[in-house]
Tab-separated table of C-alpha atoms and ligand atoms in Angstrom:
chain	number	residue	atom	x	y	z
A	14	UNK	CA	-4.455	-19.271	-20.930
A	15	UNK	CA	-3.126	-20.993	-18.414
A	16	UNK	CA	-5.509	-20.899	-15.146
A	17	UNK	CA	-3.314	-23.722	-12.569
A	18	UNK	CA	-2.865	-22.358	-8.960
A	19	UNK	CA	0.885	-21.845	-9.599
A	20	UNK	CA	1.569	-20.810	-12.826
A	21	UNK	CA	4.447	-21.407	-13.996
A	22	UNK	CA	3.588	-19.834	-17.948
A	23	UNK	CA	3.137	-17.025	-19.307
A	24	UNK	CA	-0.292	-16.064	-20.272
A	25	UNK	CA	-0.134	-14.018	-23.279
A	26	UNK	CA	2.793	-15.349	-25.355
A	27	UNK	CA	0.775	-18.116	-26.929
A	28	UNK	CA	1.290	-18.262	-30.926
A	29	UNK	CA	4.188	-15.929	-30.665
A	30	UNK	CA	8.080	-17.448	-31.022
A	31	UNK	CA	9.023	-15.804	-27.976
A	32	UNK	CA	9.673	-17.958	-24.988
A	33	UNK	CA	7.182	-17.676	-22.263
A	34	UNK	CA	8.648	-15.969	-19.392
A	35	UNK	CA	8.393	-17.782	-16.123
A	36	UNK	CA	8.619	-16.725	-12.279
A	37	UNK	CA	12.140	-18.074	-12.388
A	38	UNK	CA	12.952	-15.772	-15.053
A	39	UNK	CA	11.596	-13.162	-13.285
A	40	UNK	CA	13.596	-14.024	-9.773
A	41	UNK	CA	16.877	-14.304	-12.627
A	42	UNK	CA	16.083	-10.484	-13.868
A	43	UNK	CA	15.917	-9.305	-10.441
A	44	UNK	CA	19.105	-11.205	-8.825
A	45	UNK	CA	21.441	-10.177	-12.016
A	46	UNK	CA	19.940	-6.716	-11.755
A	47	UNK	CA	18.201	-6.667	-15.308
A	48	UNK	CA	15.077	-4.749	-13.881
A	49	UNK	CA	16.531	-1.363	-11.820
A	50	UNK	CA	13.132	0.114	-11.973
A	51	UNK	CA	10.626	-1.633	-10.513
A	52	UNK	CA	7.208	-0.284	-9.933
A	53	UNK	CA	4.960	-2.043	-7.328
A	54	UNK	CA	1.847	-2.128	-6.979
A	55	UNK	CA	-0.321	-2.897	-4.098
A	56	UNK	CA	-3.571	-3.162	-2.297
A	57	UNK	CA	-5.665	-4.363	0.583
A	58	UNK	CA	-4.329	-7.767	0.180
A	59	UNK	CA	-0.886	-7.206	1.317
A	60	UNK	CA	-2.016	-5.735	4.686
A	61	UNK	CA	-4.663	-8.592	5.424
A	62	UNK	CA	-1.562	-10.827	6.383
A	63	UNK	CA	-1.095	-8.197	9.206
A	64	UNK	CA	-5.024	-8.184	10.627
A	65	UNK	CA	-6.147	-5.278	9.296
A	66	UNK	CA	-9.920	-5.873	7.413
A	67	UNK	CA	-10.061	-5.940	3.828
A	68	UNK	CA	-12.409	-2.859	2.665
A	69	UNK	CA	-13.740	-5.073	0.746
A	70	UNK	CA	-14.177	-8.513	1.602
A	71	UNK	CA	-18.075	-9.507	2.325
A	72	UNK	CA	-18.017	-11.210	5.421
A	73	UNK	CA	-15.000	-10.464	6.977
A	74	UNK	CA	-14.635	-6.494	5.379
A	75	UNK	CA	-14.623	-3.474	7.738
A	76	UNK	CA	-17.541	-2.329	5.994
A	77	UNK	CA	-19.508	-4.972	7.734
A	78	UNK	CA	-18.002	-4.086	11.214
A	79	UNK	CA	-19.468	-0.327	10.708
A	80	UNK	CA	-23.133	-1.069	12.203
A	81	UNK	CA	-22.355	0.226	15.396
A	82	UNK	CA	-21.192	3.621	14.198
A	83	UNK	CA	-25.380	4.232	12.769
A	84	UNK	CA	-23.725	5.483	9.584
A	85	UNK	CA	-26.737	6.363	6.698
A	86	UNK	CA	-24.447	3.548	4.740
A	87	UNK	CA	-21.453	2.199	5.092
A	88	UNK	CA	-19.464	4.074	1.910
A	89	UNK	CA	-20.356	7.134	4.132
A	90	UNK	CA	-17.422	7.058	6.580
A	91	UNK	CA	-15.339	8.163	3.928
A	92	UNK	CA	-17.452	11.044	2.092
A	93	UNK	CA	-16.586	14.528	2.841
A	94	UNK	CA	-20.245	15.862	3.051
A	95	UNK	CA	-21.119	13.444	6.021
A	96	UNK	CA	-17.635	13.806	7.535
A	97	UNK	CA	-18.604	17.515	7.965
A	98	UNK	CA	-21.796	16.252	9.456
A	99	UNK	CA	-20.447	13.851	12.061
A	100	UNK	CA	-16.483	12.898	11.759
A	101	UNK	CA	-17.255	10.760	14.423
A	102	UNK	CA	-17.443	7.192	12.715
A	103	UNK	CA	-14.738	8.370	10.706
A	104	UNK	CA	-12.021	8.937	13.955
A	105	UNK	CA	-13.011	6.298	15.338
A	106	UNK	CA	-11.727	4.038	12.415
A	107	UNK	CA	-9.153	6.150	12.413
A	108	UNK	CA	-8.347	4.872	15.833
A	109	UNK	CA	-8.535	1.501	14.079
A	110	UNK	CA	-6.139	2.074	11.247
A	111	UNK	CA	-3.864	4.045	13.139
A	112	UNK	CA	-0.523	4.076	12.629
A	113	UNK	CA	1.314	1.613	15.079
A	114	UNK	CA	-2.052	-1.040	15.778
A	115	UNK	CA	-0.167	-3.156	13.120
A	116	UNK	CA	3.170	-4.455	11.939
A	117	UNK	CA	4.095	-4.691	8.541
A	118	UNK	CA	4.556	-8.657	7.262
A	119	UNK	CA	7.014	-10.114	4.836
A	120	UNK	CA	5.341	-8.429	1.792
A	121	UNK	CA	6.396	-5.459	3.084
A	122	UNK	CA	9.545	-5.977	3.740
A	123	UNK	CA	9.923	-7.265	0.703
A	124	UNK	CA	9.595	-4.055	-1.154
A	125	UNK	CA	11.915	-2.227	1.518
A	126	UNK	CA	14.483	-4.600	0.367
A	127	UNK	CA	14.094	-3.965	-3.734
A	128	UNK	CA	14.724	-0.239	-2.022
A	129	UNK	CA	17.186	-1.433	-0.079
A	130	UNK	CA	18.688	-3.028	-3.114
A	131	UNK	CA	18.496	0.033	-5.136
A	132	UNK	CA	15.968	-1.639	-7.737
A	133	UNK	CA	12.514	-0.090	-6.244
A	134	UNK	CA	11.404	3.121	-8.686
A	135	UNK	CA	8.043	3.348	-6.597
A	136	UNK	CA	5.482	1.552	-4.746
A	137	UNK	CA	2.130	2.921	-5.778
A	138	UNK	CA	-0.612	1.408	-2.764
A	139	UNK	CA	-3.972	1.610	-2.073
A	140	UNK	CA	-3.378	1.180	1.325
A	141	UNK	CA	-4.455	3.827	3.964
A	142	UNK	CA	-2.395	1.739	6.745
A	143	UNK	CA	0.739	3.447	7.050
A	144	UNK	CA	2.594	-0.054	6.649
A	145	UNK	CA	4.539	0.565	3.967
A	146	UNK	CA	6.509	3.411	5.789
A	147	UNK	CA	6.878	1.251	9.131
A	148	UNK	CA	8.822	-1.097	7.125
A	149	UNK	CA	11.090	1.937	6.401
A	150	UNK	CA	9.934	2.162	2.573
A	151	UNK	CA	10.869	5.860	2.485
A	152	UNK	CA	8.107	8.407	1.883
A	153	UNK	CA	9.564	9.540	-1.655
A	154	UNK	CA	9.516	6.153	-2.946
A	155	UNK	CA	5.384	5.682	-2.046
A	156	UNK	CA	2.360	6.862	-3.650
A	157	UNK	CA	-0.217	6.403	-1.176
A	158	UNK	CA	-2.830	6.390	-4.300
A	159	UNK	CA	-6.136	6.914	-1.272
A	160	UNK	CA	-3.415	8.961	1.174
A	161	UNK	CA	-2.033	8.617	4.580
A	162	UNK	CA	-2.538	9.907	8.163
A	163	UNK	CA	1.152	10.890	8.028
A	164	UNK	CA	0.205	14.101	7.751
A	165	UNK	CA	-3.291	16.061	8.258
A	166	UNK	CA	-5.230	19.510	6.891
A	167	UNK	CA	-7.337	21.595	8.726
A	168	UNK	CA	-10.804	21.619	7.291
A	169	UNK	CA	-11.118	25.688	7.432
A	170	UNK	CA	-7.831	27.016	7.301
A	171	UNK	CA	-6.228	24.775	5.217
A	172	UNK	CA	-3.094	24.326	7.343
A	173	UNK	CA	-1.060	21.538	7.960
A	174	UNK	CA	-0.215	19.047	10.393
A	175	UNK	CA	1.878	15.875	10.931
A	176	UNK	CA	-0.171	12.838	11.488
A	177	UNK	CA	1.439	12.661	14.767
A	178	UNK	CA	0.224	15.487	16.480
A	179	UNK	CA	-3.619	14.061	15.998
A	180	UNK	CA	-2.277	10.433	17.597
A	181	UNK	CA	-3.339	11.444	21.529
A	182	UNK	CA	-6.802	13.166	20.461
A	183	UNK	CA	-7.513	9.930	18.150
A	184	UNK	CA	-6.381	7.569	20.352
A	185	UNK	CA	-8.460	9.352	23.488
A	186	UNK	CA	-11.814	8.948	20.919
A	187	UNK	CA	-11.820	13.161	20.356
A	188	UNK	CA	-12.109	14.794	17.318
A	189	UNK	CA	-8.797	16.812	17.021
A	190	UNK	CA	-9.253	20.724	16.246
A	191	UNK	CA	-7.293	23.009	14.807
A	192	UNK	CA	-4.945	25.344	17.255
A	193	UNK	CA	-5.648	28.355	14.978
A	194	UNK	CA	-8.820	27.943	13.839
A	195	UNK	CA	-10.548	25.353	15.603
A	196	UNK	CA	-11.995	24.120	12.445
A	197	UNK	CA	-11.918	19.811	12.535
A	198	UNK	CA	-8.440	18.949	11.351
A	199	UNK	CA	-8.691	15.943	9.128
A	200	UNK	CA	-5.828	12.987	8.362
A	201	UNK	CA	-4.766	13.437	4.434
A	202	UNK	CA	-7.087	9.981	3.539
A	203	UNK	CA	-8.556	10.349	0.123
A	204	UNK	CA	-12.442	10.723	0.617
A	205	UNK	CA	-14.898	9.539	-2.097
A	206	UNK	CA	-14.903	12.300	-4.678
A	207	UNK	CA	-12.000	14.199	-3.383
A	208	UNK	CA	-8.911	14.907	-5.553
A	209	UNK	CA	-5.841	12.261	-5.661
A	210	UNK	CA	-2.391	12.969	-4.001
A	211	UNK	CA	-0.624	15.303	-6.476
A	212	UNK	CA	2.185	12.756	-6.364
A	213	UNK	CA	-0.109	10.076	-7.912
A	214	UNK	CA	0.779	12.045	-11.109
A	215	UNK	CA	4.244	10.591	-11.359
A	216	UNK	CA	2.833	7.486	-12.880
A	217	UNK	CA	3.016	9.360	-16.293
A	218	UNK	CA	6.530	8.930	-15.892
A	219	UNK	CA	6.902	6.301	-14.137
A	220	UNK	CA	5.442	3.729	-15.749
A	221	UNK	CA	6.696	4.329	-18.822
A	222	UNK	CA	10.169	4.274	-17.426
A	223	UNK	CA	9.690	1.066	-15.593
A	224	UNK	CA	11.360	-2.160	-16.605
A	225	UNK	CA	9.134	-4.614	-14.480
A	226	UNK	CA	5.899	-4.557	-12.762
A	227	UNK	CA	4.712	-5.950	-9.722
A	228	UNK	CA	1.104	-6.187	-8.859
A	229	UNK	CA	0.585	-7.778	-5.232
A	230	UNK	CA	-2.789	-8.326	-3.260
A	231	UNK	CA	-5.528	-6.264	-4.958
A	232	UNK	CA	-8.487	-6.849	-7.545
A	233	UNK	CA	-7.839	-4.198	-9.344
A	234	UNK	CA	-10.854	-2.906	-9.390
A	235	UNK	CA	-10.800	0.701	-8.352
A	236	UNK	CA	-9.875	3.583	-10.632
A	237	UNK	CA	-7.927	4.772	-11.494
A	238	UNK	CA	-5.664	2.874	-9.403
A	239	UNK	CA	-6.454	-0.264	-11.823
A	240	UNK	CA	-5.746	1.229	-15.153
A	241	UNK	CA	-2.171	1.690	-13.891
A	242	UNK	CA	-1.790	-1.868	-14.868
A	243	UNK	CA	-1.706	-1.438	-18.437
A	244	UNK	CA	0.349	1.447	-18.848
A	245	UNK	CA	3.852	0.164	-18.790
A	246	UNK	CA	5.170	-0.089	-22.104
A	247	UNK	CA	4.237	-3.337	-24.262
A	248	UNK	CA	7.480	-5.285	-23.776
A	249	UNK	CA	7.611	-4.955	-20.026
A	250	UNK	CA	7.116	-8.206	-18.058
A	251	UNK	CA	4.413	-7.880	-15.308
A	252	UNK	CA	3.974	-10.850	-12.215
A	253	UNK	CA	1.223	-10.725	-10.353
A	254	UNK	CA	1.266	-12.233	-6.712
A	255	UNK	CA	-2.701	-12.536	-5.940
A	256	UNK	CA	-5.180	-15.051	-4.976
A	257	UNK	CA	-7.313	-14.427	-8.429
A	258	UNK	CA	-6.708	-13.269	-11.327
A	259	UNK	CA	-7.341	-9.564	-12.129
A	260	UNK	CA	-7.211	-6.615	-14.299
A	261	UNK	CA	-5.647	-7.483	-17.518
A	262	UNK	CA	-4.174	-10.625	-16.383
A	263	UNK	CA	-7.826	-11.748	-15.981
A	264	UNK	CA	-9.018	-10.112	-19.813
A	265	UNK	CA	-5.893	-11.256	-21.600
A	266	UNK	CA	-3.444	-9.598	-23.963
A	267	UNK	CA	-1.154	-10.156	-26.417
A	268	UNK	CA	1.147	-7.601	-25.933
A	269	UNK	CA	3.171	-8.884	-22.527
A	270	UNK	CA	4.741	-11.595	-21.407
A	271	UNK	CA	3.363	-11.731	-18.039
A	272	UNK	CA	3.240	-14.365	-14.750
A	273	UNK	CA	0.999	-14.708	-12.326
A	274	UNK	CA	1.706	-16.499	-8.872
A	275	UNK	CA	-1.851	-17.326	-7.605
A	276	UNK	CA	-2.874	-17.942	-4.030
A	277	UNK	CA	-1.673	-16.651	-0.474
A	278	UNK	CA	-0.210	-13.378	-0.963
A	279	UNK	CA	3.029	-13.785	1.504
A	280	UNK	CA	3.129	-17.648	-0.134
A	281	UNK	CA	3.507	-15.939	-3.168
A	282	UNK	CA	6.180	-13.371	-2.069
A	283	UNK	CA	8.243	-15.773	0.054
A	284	UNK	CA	8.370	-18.384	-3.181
A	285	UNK	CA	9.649	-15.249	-5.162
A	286	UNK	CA	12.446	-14.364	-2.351
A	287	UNK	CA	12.952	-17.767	-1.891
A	288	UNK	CA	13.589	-18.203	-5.864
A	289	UNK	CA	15.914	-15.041	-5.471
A	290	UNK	CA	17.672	-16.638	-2.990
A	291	UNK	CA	17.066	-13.739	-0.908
A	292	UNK	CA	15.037	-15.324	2.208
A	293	UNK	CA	17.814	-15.169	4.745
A	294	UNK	CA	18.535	-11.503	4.030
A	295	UNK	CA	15.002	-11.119	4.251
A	296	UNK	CA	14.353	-12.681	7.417
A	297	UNK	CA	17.612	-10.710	8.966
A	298	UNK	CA	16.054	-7.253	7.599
A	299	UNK	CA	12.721	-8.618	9.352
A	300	UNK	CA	13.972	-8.681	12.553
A	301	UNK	CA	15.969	-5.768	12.875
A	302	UNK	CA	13.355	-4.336	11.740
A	303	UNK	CA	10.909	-5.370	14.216
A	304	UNK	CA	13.269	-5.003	16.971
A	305	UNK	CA	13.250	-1.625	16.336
A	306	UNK	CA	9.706	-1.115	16.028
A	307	UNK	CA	9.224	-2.571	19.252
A	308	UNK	CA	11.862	-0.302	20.671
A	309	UNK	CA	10.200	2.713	19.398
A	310	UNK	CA	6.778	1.852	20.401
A	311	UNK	CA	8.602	1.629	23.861
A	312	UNK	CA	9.884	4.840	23.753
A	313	UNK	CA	6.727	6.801	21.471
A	314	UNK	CA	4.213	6.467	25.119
A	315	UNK	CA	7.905	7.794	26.566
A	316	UNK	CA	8.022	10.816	24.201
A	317	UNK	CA	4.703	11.647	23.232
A	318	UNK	CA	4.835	14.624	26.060
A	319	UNK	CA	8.006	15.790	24.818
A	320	UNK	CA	7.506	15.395	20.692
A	321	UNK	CA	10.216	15.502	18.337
A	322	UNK	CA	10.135	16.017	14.283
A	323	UNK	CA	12.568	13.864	13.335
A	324	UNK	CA	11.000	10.968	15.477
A	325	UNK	CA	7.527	11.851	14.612
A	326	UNK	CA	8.716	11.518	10.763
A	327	UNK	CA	10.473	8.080	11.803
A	328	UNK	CA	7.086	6.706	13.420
A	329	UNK	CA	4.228	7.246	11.131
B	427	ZN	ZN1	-7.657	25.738	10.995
């Protein structure tokens, strides 16, 4: 197994006939349109590059930052028994992580090109950030594996809100109610023990139906997010783009010819768009892209008296 920085090897084809596939090969699949369904994968790792604290990084993790909220424990701002108690702590990392306190980097836009280029079949994330839509990865195309604050439930009634009609009650520091009710009205983030997204559930048909797999800035550690990694079929190539190796890249296999680009994250991604030959057209899509998010955070303090569905579903 082949453990250099940049590896250029597959792991797992050692003893077998079969060339080992390389990142090149990869980039060559991609650019002559071999792969058409491409299933990403993604965690905290991508969104690091754009500020926002790793969960789970000692040190430097948001966990660590969470003293001054006088939570029992840390894992607490996210279980649904103390968010009843005190949603508090809770809103005001929500205020954090809010939608719009951070830009989406070149990972990102990445993906939205493979969409772009008709090749993405779904991004499945870990991410709670919101980042993956502000790069205009379209909602359909996402499984937001620990949910989003697009959109929100009352805790008592059960109804339902857009993300964006909590945004002035977060961002003022109070907990947003419910208009019917008046029941707390919580963002749709997956708490500890609560159920997954209902569309996590495509994976039983996604996966199989992929024809590469992308696994990008996440240790694979959390399930079942992590077993997703193994269940594309045997034959299907999978890169990861990490600084360590994880998951089944980490255990070995024999069954895949697989390639892992280890170090920086965005390094990682730009060498792959570079190797595509697709960094200019990247670059281009980046800033239109962030023209128009500065444009619309312009115009969001502008309209936020005056609201608008089909902005609101633009924006978060
Ligand atoms: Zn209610």
């Amino acid at each position: 197994m082949c453990y250099r920085r940049s590896c250029r090897r597959g792991f797992f084809g050692g003893g077998h006939d079969k060339k080992n596939v390389t990142l090149e090969d990869i980039a060559k699949g991609i650019r002559e349109r071999e792969y058409k369904r491409i299933v990403v994968m993604a965690g905290a790792g991508i969104s690091t590059p754009s500020g926002i604290p790793d969960f789970r990084s000692p040190g430097s993790g948001l966990y660590n930052n969470l003293q001054k909220y006088n939570l029992p424990y840390a894992e607490a701002i996210f279980e649904i028994n103390y968010f009843q108690y005190n949603p508090k702590p809770f809103f005001a990392l929500a205020k954090e992580l809010y939608p719009g306190n951070y830009r989406p980097n070149l990972t990102h836009y990445f993906i939205r090109l493979l969409h772009d280029k008709g090749q993405l079949l779904r991004m499945y994330t870990q991410n709670i950030d919101g980042l993956e839509r502000m790069a205009g990865i379209p909602a359909k195309k996402l499984v937001e594996a620990h949910g989003t604050f697009a959109t929100a439930t009352c805790t008592v009634c059960l109804r339902e809100f857009p993300g964006e009609d909590l945004r002035s009650d977060i961002m003022d520091g109070t907990v947003p109610h419910c208009s019917q009710c008046k029941g707390v009205i919580k963002p749709d983030i997956v708490f500890f023990g609560e159920q997954l997204p209902q569309n996590f559930f495509l994976y039983l048909t996604d996966f199989p139906m992929a024809d590469l797999l992308i696994v990008m800035g996440t240790s694979l550690e959390v399930e079942p997010f992590a077993s997703l990694s193994r269940a594309v079929r045997g034959s299907v190539s999978r890169l990861l783009i990490n600084r360590d190796l994880v998951g089944p890249f980490a255990w070995g296999s024999s069954q895949h010819s697989d390639v892992a680009e280890l170090g920086d994250v965005v390094s990682g991604v730009r060498k792959l768009a570079n190797t595509l030959g697709w960094m200019p057209e990247l670059e281009a899509l980046m800033a239109d892209e962030s023209q128009k998010l500065r444009t619309r955070g312009t115009l969001t303090t502008v309209t936020e008296l005056n609201c608008n569905e089909r902005r609101i579903g633009s924006l978060i």
